Every structure is written in C-alpha cells, then in structure tokens.
Amino acid sequence: MHPATAETPAPTLSVVIFSSRNEARPLEVLAELRRWLAGRALDHEVVLAFDADRAGLAHGVRGNLESLDRTRLVVLSASQGQLATIRAGVAVSTGRYVVTLPAFPQVDPSAVGVVLEALERGADYVVGCRAARRISWFNRLVSGVFNAMVHAATGTTYRDIACGAHGMRREVLAAIPSYGDNQLFLPILAAREGFTVVEASLPEHKTAPKLRVFSPGTYLGRALSLFTLAFLVRFTQKPLRPFGALGAVLFGAGSLTALVLLVQRLFMHRGLADRPLLLLALLLVTAGVQVIILGLLGELLIYLHFRDQVQYRVRDRIDIEGGMS
Amino acid sequence: MSAAGGAGAGAARGPAPDISVVVPVYNESESIPHLVAQLTAALRPMRRPFEIILVDDGSDDGSWDALHRAAGACPELIALRLARNSGQTAALRAGIDASRGAIVVTMDGDLQNDPADIPRLVAKVEEGYEIVSGWRRRRKDTWLSRRLPSLIANALIRRATRVPIHDQGCALKAYRGEVLRSIALYSDFHRFVVPLTQMGGARVAEIETHHRAREFGKSKYGLSRTFKVMADVTTLVMVTRHVDRLFVWFLGFAAVPAALGMASAIWTAWLALRPGTHDLLVAIGCTMLLFQAAFAIAVFGLLAERMRQLAPRHWKAADRVLARVFEAGRAAPETVLIRNGEAIRLTG
C-alpha cells in the first residue's frame, strides 16, 4: 500500500498498535513507545490500526496526525475483529520486522526491544509472555483455564496466549493463510508452515490493569475459536479418521445392544415390541453411520479442493552439481 | 497447507537424468552414509546418468548434517530439508516434485529395502510398464506388530482398489517419471501411489525384492495404523471409483436403512392388526428412525454431488489418463499421458 521508495527506504522496525473491541487507549501506548524509541537510533515507523467499531477513536487520533512523525493510520471499513485489524496494520507497514502491541498498557515499551532482538537472532515469529504478572485471582484463573484449553486443543505450549505483543518477519504473514479471528492463530499457523516460532519473556506494564473483565460474548468467542483451532491443527488433512472413529464407536455400541436384544428374542422368547432399548440401539447405529458419512464428505472436500496443493516447504537444498541454495 | 514453496528442479543442472531415486528420511542419521554408499554402489555400474534425492522431513537427530557430509562424496546427491516434519506423503511429494528422471525409483530410508534391487526394477519398467512394485515376500519384521497389520491392510487395499499387487506397503517401487509426477499425492496417501496411478490406466508389474531387518533407529509404525488404513482405503474407494457418481453411491448406503424401515413398518402394521392390545411406540419409533437415516444419507449424497459440481475444476476421475497411440508403420504403440487436454509423450 505504501511501497518503500528510493527516498523513503523501508525501516528496520514497524510497530503496529492495534485497537479492536477490547483495546481503547492507543495514544497512551503510542506516547510511551515514542519516549522509549526517542533514546534509540532505531529506524522505525508506527502504524495505528483500528477496527471499524473503533472508528470514533481513530477520528480523534486523525486530528493529531500532523504532529505524529513517522506514523500511519489504518481504519477498517467494516468490523472484522482483532486478527483482521492486526493484518491490516501489518499490510500497510513497510518495516523488515513487525512488532504488534495492543492499544492498552499491557507490556512495558521496552518489550519491543526484547521482541526485536529475538527476531534479529533468527526467529521468524515471536510470541510474547508477560513475566511476573500482578493480576487479580479472577484473571489468573481465566488465563490459566484458557491457556490449558489452548494447549490441549492445539498441542502448543505458549504460556501467555492473551499477550498481544508479538513480532514477525514481514514475509511470515504473507506466507500464512488468512484464517481465524484471533491473534493466537498467527503463531500456530506460522509454526505449521515451518517457520521458527519462539517465546520471549516480556516485562509487564507497570500500570497494567489488575482486573480485566470482558463481555460474556468475548469469552464465548475465544472458546469457539478454540474449536476452529483444534480442528485446523489436528484434523484438516484426514477428517474421516476422527469422524470414522466416533462413528465406529456409536455403530459398534448400537450393534452390540441390538445383538443382545436379538439373542434374547430368539432364544429366551423375550418380545421386542416393548423394549425401548431397541430404539436406543437403532439410534446409535443410524447416528454412527451418519457421522461416518460426514467424515466422508470432509474427505471429499479435501480431495476436490486441496489435492493439488503443496503440503511442504523446502528450507534448504544441497545440490553440488546444480549449485547450493 | 498453502503452497509455500515447491521443491522445483535445479535450474543449473544439465539434461535430465535417466533415473531418479527419491528417498524420504526422518531421523535416520546413522543410516544415511550407508544408504548413500549402497545407492551409488547399485547405480554407478548401470552407467547411466542418475540423481539421488534425499528429503529430510524435519529430522532432529542430525540427519541434515549427515546429508551434508554425504553430499561431499556424492555429486549426484540432491538433499532437501523440509521446514518442519510434514509427514511421509509430503516428503515423498517434495522429492518427486524435485525429480527429473525418466524413471523414478522410490524407497524407504531405513535400509530395509535393498538398493541392489534397483537395476531389476528399472529394467522391468523399460519392458513397458508404468509402475513396477517391489514385493517383500520374505519380510524380516516381527509378526504381530508389523506383518499381521500389513497382511490385513494389503488384503483390504487389494479388495477395495482391485489393484492386484501383494505388497502395497513396500516403498521400493519404480515409475515412469511423467506418470508419477502427474498424480496428486496428498494427505496421507503415500501407501496408495499405485492405486492412484493405476486409476489413470497405468500398467503395473510386481517383482520380488529383498528385505532386511532394521539395523539402525526404530520403526515409526505400529498396530494402530490398521484403523487409519481402513479409513484411508474408504476415502480412496470414494475418490477413485465413485467420484463421478456420488449420489448413486450414497443411495446404495441409503437402501439399507430404507429396506429395514420397510420391514419395521410391516412389523408395526402386524402388531397393530394382531388381536389384543399392543404398545406400538417402540415399533413406530424404529420405523421413523430408519426412514430418517435413509433420507439423511440420500440428502448427504445430493450434497456430495453438488460439492463435486462446484469444485474449482470439474474433476473427473480420469483427469489424468494414460493412452496408447497406434500408428501405421510403427511396430509398437506409443504411450502418452493425457492431462488437462494435452497429450504428453512418455520418454525412454
């Protein structure tokens, strides 16, 4: 969108401050960031990214834009959620490395330096993790439960899923599919594409709110994203395996029950017409068959749409005759 | 999942070799030097240009360093390192995509296949087959955990795909390069390269090959894969045999509950008409359940048919098919691969 020209070469660092439903203090974060950057000879730019339902906030910032050096603003025209806001911010940035910060005091501005250092050491994607957090028992509980659920669902071990401070090389975001509604999708998708994802311990902001309570919809939304994530990570390639296993269990339980009833009918002269268990047996069998067929439909989708897609990424190649790369 | 970088053929290389050997390796650092030595020992006496493509599927045991060292002594070696452990199918496909040989030989990296069999496989392909599969008639594996699952899996695959080879699981196989490179090898289908290829009309032969006990490392399979193979075979049957008439295929499934539902309806009527009072709830419930299942399966069939119609390309099972061209004045027919409406001549 803003290609780097000869006069304005791409900076080393772009900081994207994103403001969607739960982040509403971009100017504070920006001011602190600028104070931290002021003492450093770091070639940088700042992008403020707003979801459409934060357009009012963006309008206020736009009035000050003239006074903000090396700062760009992007506002989504339709409400698309956190991940789309971050993606928009990264898309209009130009830096070689991109660090994202949520628009409320979550981590200390020096966290940007920690993330940048990890990127410069060779990481493709950096996930933040707030060290020594001073938070209420409620948030500790919510965060503990949510992290545990994410670990169980995806097999990852990131300790602080809710930390909005992430860093990435520019090319990473371009290479991963545009998918999901939560920032958490980014490191998981990046790791699936074979990028090196590392976790960095970041200092928490000294005025970080001890208690943050969101609307029930936010919690529900996060829990639902988890289903999507678990499915994405575990079953994308082979839907018939989980569905087939579940269907086989249902079918087997139903068949066994029906068999017992049949044996009782044939050899013990116990009538079938007054056995509600027969209904349960048939229900299990028919449900099992239908679950297996759903798995088959999933396989059909994969065959029809993804069978020609490349499922690997070559990192290195040794080829003495043809030249090494 | 997205295309993030194919293996591509090395642009700086010379003319395409006659033979490419593709071997996926995963944590085989001990085997690699032996593997490369045995492969070159088997291939060099053939006096034909060849390349060896080893694909490191994200190993963490130093396999990549072993490949580096091996490459120094073997200029024909091309090594690819995948960015993460992507599974055997993806690793195999990476190697196949990078291969340029007129004949491509695939094998496992654990030295259980004997590279000395390669010249015989190649000779058999040149007799006029598109696929020559190895058959480990005398397997050196434990009976319960390896041979029994394999016997069951092979019987299942043979029955379901109607490809009459004994040993689908034998990784040592030789193919016409163009044929192999034209198939869509996806998901976890490395065990089914032969049925996938044969679907397009390839001629398949089988020869007995040696099989050796595992010397290094440990096996990456177990008994649990029988279930996976069953699920995969079901998918394979659908996509290779029924993808052009999905609705009819699903109607076949729906016929079973429909027939049982009819029987249940007759039972209900019989109960209702019999003298004496009877509780009809269970009988009516059974009838309704069975008809619902039949109806749902038929609707799934319609959905499947619609999905196929809406697929990006109008896939036909035979979108890649082999054909033989007969011409006056030519002794033997020429084999061509018809792909996307183009006839590709098979060389060699």
PDB file of C-alpha atoms in Angstrom, chain A residues 12-151:
ATOM      1  CA  THR A  12      14.013  -1.845  10.153  1.00  0.00           C
ATOM      2  CA  LEU A  13      11.060  -1.885  12.512  1.00  0.00           C
ATOM      3  CA  SER A  14       7.337  -1.297  12.222  1.00  0.00           C
ATOM      4  CA  VAL A  15       5.310  -1.209  15.413  1.00  0.00           C
ATOM      5  CA  VAL A  16       1.617  -1.939  14.850  1.00  0.00           C
ATOM      6  CA  ILE A  17      -0.623  -0.736  17.681  1.00  0.00           C
ATOM      7  CA  PHE A  18      -3.979  -2.421  17.181  1.00  0.00           C
ATOM      8  CA  SER A  19      -7.257  -1.262  18.582  1.00  0.00           C
ATOM      9  CA  SER A  20     -10.248  -3.562  18.278  1.00  0.00           C
ATOM     10  CA  ARG A  21     -13.101  -4.234  20.687  1.00  0.00           C
ATOM     11  CA  ASN A  22     -11.060  -4.572  23.894  1.00  0.00           C
ATOM     12  CA  GLU A  23      -8.209  -2.142  23.293  1.00  0.00           C
ATOM     13  CA  ALA A  24      -9.063   1.571  23.501  1.00  0.00           C
ATOM     14  CA  ARG A  25      -6.017   3.588  24.595  1.00  0.00           C
ATOM     15  CA  PRO A  26      -3.769   3.814  21.531  1.00  0.00           C
ATOM     16  CA  LEU A  27      -2.468   7.325  22.241  1.00  0.00           C
ATOM     17  CA  GLU A  28      -1.089   6.382  25.655  1.00  0.00           C
ATOM     18  CA  VAL A  29       0.697   3.396  24.203  1.00  0.00           C
ATOM     19  CA  LEU A  30       1.974   5.493  21.311  1.00  0.00           C
ATOM     20  CA  ALA A  31       3.292   8.232  23.619  1.00  0.00           C
ATOM     21  CA  GLU A  32       5.187   5.752  25.798  1.00  0.00           C
ATOM     22  CA  LEU A  33       6.530   3.938  22.779  1.00  0.00           C
ATOM     23  CA  ARG A  34       7.840   7.191  21.317  1.00  0.00           C
ATOM     24  CA  ARG A  35       9.523   8.066  24.596  1.00  0.00           C
ATOM     25  CA  TRP A  36      11.232   4.678  24.566  1.00  0.00           C
ATOM     26  CA  LEU A  37      12.206   4.991  20.901  1.00  0.00           C
ATOM     27  CA  ALA A  38      13.499   8.551  21.362  1.00  0.00           C
ATOM     28  CA  GLY A  39      16.598   7.348  23.177  1.00  0.00           C
ATOM     29  CA  ARG A  40      17.497   4.859  20.457  1.00  0.00           C
ATOM     30  CA  ALA A  41      18.883   5.155  16.960  1.00  0.00           C
ATOM     31  CA  LEU A  42      16.365   2.708  15.597  1.00  0.00           C
ATOM     32  CA  ASP A  43      14.995   3.155  12.099  1.00  0.00           C
ATOM     33  CA  HIS A  44      11.274   2.720  12.691  1.00  0.00           C
ATOM     34  CA  GLU A  45       7.679   3.611  11.856  1.00  0.00           C
ATOM     35  CA  VAL A  46       4.433   3.251  13.781  1.00  0.00           C
ATOM     36  CA  VAL A  47       1.088   2.065  12.407  1.00  0.00           C
ATOM     37  CA  LEU A  48      -2.097   2.588  14.355  1.00  0.00           C
ATOM     38  CA  ALA A  49      -4.700   0.027  13.258  1.00  0.00           C
ATOM     39  CA  PHE A  50      -8.366   0.416  14.160  1.00  0.00           C
ATOM     40  CA  ASP A  51     -11.273  -1.938  13.736  1.00  0.00           C
ATOM     41  CA  ALA A  52     -14.420  -0.289  12.344  1.00  0.00           C
ATOM     42  CA  ASP A  53     -16.125  -0.142  15.742  1.00  0.00           C
ATOM     43  CA  ARG A  54     -13.196   1.978  16.953  1.00  0.00           C
ATOM     44  CA  ALA A  55     -13.653   4.492  14.123  1.00  0.00           C
ATOM     45  CA  GLY A  56     -14.609   7.210  16.616  1.00  0.00           C
ATOM     46  CA  LEU A  57     -11.308   6.754  18.403  1.00  0.00           C
ATOM     47  CA  ALA A  58      -9.474   6.803  15.095  1.00  0.00           C
ATOM     48  CA  HIS A  59     -11.209  10.045  14.186  1.00  0.00           C
ATOM     49  CA  GLY A  60      -9.815  11.670  17.317  1.00  0.00           C
ATOM     50  CA  VAL A  61      -6.297  10.453  16.527  1.00  0.00           C
ATOM     51  CA  ARG A  62      -6.548  11.673  12.932  1.00  0.00           C
ATOM     52  CA  GLY A  63      -6.780  15.240  14.196  1.00  0.00           C
ATOM     53  CA  ASN A  64      -3.297  14.878  15.721  1.00  0.00           C
ATOM     54  CA  LEU A  65      -1.779  13.034  12.801  1.00  0.00           C
ATOM     55  CA  GLU A  66       0.204  16.070  11.564  1.00  0.00           C
ATOM     56  CA  SER A  67       2.112  16.202  14.819  1.00  0.00           C
ATOM     57  CA  LEU A  68       2.914  12.500  14.756  1.00  0.00           C
ATOM     58  CA  ASP A  69       6.109  11.815  12.889  1.00  0.00           C
ATOM     59  CA  ARG A  70       6.547   8.502  11.016  1.00  0.00           C
ATOM     60  CA  THR A  71       3.062   7.396  11.992  1.00  0.00           C
ATOM     61  CA  ARG A  72       0.364   5.937   9.788  1.00  0.00           C
ATOM     62  CA  LEU A  73      -3.253   5.180  10.495  1.00  0.00           C
ATOM     63  CA  VAL A  74      -5.404   2.408   9.089  1.00  0.00           C
ATOM     64  CA  VAL A  75      -9.109   2.062   9.849  1.00  0.00           C
ATOM     65  CA  LEU A  76     -11.146  -0.933   8.724  1.00  0.00           C
ATOM     66  CA  SER A  77     -14.392  -0.052   6.986  1.00  0.00           C
ATOM     67  CA  ALA A  78     -16.284  -2.998   8.441  1.00  0.00           C
ATOM     68  CA  SER A  79     -15.970  -4.520  11.874  1.00  0.00           C
ATOM     69  CA  GLN A  80     -13.767  -7.584  11.401  1.00  0.00           C
ATOM     70  CA  GLY A  81     -12.252  -8.295  14.786  1.00  0.00           C
ATOM     71  CA  GLN A  82      -8.782  -8.386  16.290  1.00  0.00           C
ATOM     72  CA  LEU A  83      -6.920 -10.525  13.783  1.00  0.00           C
ATOM     73  CA  ALA A  84      -8.187  -8.624  10.732  1.00  0.00           C
ATOM     74  CA  THR A  85      -7.168  -5.349  12.404  1.00  0.00           C
ATOM     75  CA  ILE A  86      -3.663  -6.679  13.029  1.00  0.00           C
ATOM     76  CA  ARG A  87      -3.421  -7.991   9.467  1.00  0.00           C
ATOM     77  CA  ALA A  88      -4.467  -4.595   8.090  1.00  0.00           C
ATOM     78  CA  GLY A  89      -1.863  -2.872  10.260  1.00  0.00           C
ATOM     79  CA  VAL A  90       0.890  -5.213   9.094  1.00  0.00           C
ATOM     80  CA  ALA A  91      -0.251  -4.869   5.475  1.00  0.00           C
ATOM     81  CA  VAL A  92       0.238  -1.089   5.422  1.00  0.00           C
ATOM     82  CA  SER A  93       3.514  -1.252   7.348  1.00  0.00           C
ATOM     83  CA  THR A  94       6.803  -1.491   5.483  1.00  0.00           C
ATOM     84  CA  GLY A  95       9.413  -2.480   8.084  1.00  0.00           C
ATOM     85  CA  ARG A  96      11.561  -5.579   7.812  1.00  0.00           C
ATOM     86  CA  TYR A  97      10.409  -6.635  11.275  1.00  0.00           C
ATOM     87  CA  VAL A  98       6.920  -6.024  12.618  1.00  0.00           C
ATOM     88  CA  VAL A  99       6.039  -5.893  16.304  1.00  0.00           C
ATOM     89  CA  THR A 100       2.396  -5.729  17.389  1.00  0.00           C
ATOM     90  CA  LEU A 101       1.173  -4.076  20.589  1.00  0.00           C
ATOM     91  CA  PRO A 102      -2.385  -3.942  21.902  1.00  0.00           C
ATOM     92  CA  ALA A 103      -3.743  -0.421  22.397  1.00  0.00           C
ATOM     93  CA  PHE A 104      -3.756  -0.534  26.190  1.00  0.00           C
ATOM     94  CA  PRO A 105      -0.897  -0.669  28.689  1.00  0.00           C
ATOM     95  CA  GLN A 106      -0.225  -4.403  28.671  1.00  0.00           C
ATOM     96  CA  VAL A 107       3.553  -4.635  28.343  1.00  0.00           C
ATOM     97  CA  ASP A 108       6.303  -2.133  29.004  1.00  0.00           C
ATOM     98  CA  PRO A 109       7.507  -0.363  25.818  1.00  0.00           C
ATOM     99  CA  SER A 110      10.931  -1.958  26.313  1.00  0.00           C
ATOM    100  CA  ALA A 111       9.207  -5.233  25.297  1.00  0.00           C
ATOM    101  CA  VAL A 112       9.540  -4.012  21.703  1.00  0.00           C
ATOM    102  CA  GLY A 113      13.314  -4.212  22.107  1.00  0.00           C
ATOM    103  CA  VAL A 114      13.143  -7.746  23.514  1.00  0.00           C
ATOM    104  CA  VAL A 115      10.960  -8.956  20.633  1.00  0.00           C
ATOM    105  CA  LEU A 116      13.125  -7.221  18.046  1.00  0.00           C
ATOM    106  CA  GLU A 117      16.245  -8.818  19.488  1.00  0.00           C
ATOM    107  CA  ALA A 118      14.674 -12.282  19.227  1.00  0.00           C
ATOM    108  CA  LEU A 119      13.788 -11.579  15.580  1.00  0.00           C
ATOM    109  CA  GLU A 120      17.297 -10.370  14.832  1.00  0.00           C
ATOM    110  CA  ARG A 121      18.695 -13.533  16.377  1.00  0.00           C
ATOM    111  CA  GLY A 122      16.839 -15.504  13.697  1.00  0.00           C
ATOM    112  CA  ALA A 123      13.310 -16.204  14.922  1.00  0.00           C
ATOM    113  CA  ASP A 124      10.601 -15.913  12.279  1.00  0.00           C
ATOM    114  CA  TYR A 125       7.818 -15.266  14.770  1.00  0.00           C
ATOM    115  CA  VAL A 126       7.959 -14.205  18.427  1.00  0.00           C
ATOM    116  CA  VAL A 127       5.144 -14.792  20.915  1.00  0.00           C
ATOM    117  CA  GLY A 128       5.218 -12.586  23.994  1.00  0.00           C
ATOM    118  CA  CYS A 129       4.851 -13.899  27.517  1.00  0.00           C
ATOM    119  CA  ARG A 130       4.392 -11.487  30.410  1.00  0.00           C
ATOM    120  CA  ALA A 131       6.763 -12.274  33.261  1.00  0.00           C
ATOM    121  CA  ALA A 132       5.864 -11.817  36.946  1.00  0.00           C
ATOM    122  CA  ARG A 133       2.297 -10.699  36.361  1.00  0.00           C
ATOM    123  CA  ARG A 134       0.456  -8.778  39.063  1.00  0.00           C
ATOM    124  CA  ILE A 135      -3.140  -9.697  38.312  1.00  0.00           C
ATOM    125  CA  SER A 136      -6.344 -10.481  40.149  1.00  0.00           C
ATOM    126  CA  TRP A 137      -7.231 -14.061  41.031  1.00  0.00           C
ATOM    127  CA  PHE A 138     -10.104 -13.868  38.537  1.00  0.00           C
ATOM    128  CA  ASN A 139      -7.825 -13.038  35.613  1.00  0.00           C
ATOM    129  CA  ARG A 140      -5.281 -15.572  36.784  1.00  0.00           C
ATOM    130  CA  LEU A 141      -7.998 -18.235  36.793  1.00  0.00           C
ATOM    131  CA  VAL A 142      -9.425 -17.243  33.398  1.00  0.00           C
ATOM    132  CA  SER A 143      -5.987 -17.058  31.836  1.00  0.00           C
ATOM    133  CA  GLY A 144      -4.909 -20.382  33.391  1.00  0.00           C
ATOM    134  CA  VAL A 145      -8.010 -22.173  32.137  1.00  0.00           C
ATOM    135  CA  PHE A 146      -7.779 -20.636  28.685  1.00  0.00           C
ATOM    136  CA  ASN A 147      -4.076 -21.408  28.295  1.00  0.00           C
ATOM    137  CA  ALA A 148      -4.676 -25.005  29.393  1.00  0.00           C
ATOM    138  CA  MET A 149      -7.518 -25.329  26.883  1.00  0.00           C
ATOM    139  CA  VAL A 150      -5.344 -23.983  24.089  1.00  0.00           C
ATOM    140  CA  HIS A 151      -2.542 -26.395  24.990  1.00  0.00           C
TER     141      HIS A 151
END
